[in-house]
Amino acid sequence: MNHLGSSQRRTTSVMTAEQYELDRCRQEIARLKQLVARLSEIALRHVVESVQSSQNGSERLSEPPKS
């Protein structure tokens, strides 16, 4: 009977370790999702600024020279 009890405890500790690892992975996935969202915002901002910059440049080219 002792053998069964220790086996059951070992299973519980393994499950606890697996549960801990699963929880750690979930937290890491959530952190990575936040990083992806921040990087997407930065990239989108960069694209918008680039488009605005190129539009401003083309507007300057199309304007007649100032006297």
Tab-separated table of C-alpha atoms in Angstrom:
chain	number	residue	atom	x	y	z
A	1	MET	CA	0.000	0.000	0.000
A	2	ASN	CA	2.921	2.322	0.635
A	3	HIS	CA	4.060	1.841	-2.933
A	4	LEU	CA	0.709	2.993	-4.284
A	5	GLY	CA	0.750	6.067	-2.030
A	6	SER	CA	4.214	7.189	-3.163
A	7	SER	CA	3.300	6.558	-6.789
A	8	GLN	CA	0.226	8.712	-6.376
A	9	ARG	CA	2.288	11.493	-4.755
A	10	ARG	CA	4.833	11.333	-7.598
A	11	THR	CA	2.010	11.617	-10.138
A	12	THR	CA	0.661	14.628	-8.252
A	13	SER	CA	4.072	16.301	-8.193
A	14	VAL	CA	4.589	15.580	-11.901
A	15	MET	CA	1.159	17.001	-12.663
A	16	THR	CA	2.028	20.026	-10.553
A	17	ALA	CA	5.277	20.487	-12.482
A	18	GLU	CA	3.436	20.066	-15.786
A	19	GLN	CA	0.751	22.508	-14.634
A	20	TYR	CA	3.436	24.999	-13.618
A	21	GLU	CA	5.137	24.645	-17.011
A	22	LEU	CA	1.805	25.055	-18.803
A	23	ASP	CA	1.055	28.192	-16.797
A	24	ARG	CA	4.525	29.569	-17.551
A	25	CYS	CA	3.999	28.918	-21.272
A	26	ARG	CA	0.626	30.666	-21.192
A	27	GLN	CA	2.200	33.700	-19.546
A	28	GLU	CA	4.988	33.733	-22.128
A	29	ILE	CA	2.457	33.498	-24.974
A	30	ALA	CA	0.517	36.439	-23.514
A	31	ARG	CA	3.748	38.460	-23.244
A	32	LEU	CA	4.686	37.620	-26.842
A	33	LYS	CA	1.224	38.646	-28.048
A	34	GLN	CA	1.699	42.020	-26.363
A	35	LEU	CA	5.089	42.418	-28.029
A	36	VAL	CA	3.629	41.555	-31.442
A	37	ALA	CA	0.874	44.136	-30.914
A	38	ARG	CA	3.421	46.809	-29.948
A	39	LEU	CA	5.647	45.985	-32.908
A	40	SER	CA	2.646	46.115	-35.243
A	41	GLU	CA	1.745	49.570	-33.916
A	42	ILE	CA	5.320	50.773	-34.437
A	43	ALA	CA	5.457	49.356	-37.960
A	44	LEU	CA	2.096	50.876	-38.877
A	45	ARG	CA	3.158	54.249	-37.480
A	46	HIS	CA	6.358	54.043	-39.522
A	47	VAL	CA	4.406	53.255	-42.715
A	48	VAL	CA	2.018	56.166	-42.107
A	49	GLU	CA	4.923	58.549	-41.442
A	50	SER	CA	6.708	57.337	-44.578
A	51	VAL	CA	3.597	57.863	-46.719
A	52	GLN	CA	3.029	61.312	-45.241
A	53	SER	CA	6.667	62.193	-45.774
A	54	SER	CA	6.598	61.079	-49.412
A	55	GLN	CA	3.331	62.971	-49.984
A	56	ASN	CA	4.854	66.125	-48.516
A	57	GLY	CA	7.867	65.688	-50.759
A	58	SER	CA	5.745	65.270	-53.889
A	59	GLU	CA	3.638	68.303	-52.928
A	60	ARG	CA	6.777	70.392	-52.655
A	61	LEU	CA	7.881	69.233	-56.089
A	62	SER	CA	4.541	70.153	-57.651
A	63	GLU	CA	4.405	73.628	-56.075
A	64	PRO	CA	5.685	76.524	-58.187
A	65	PRO	CA	8.874	78.125	-56.858
A	66	LYS	CA	8.260	80.913	-54.373
A	67	SER	CA	9.496	84.389	-55.331
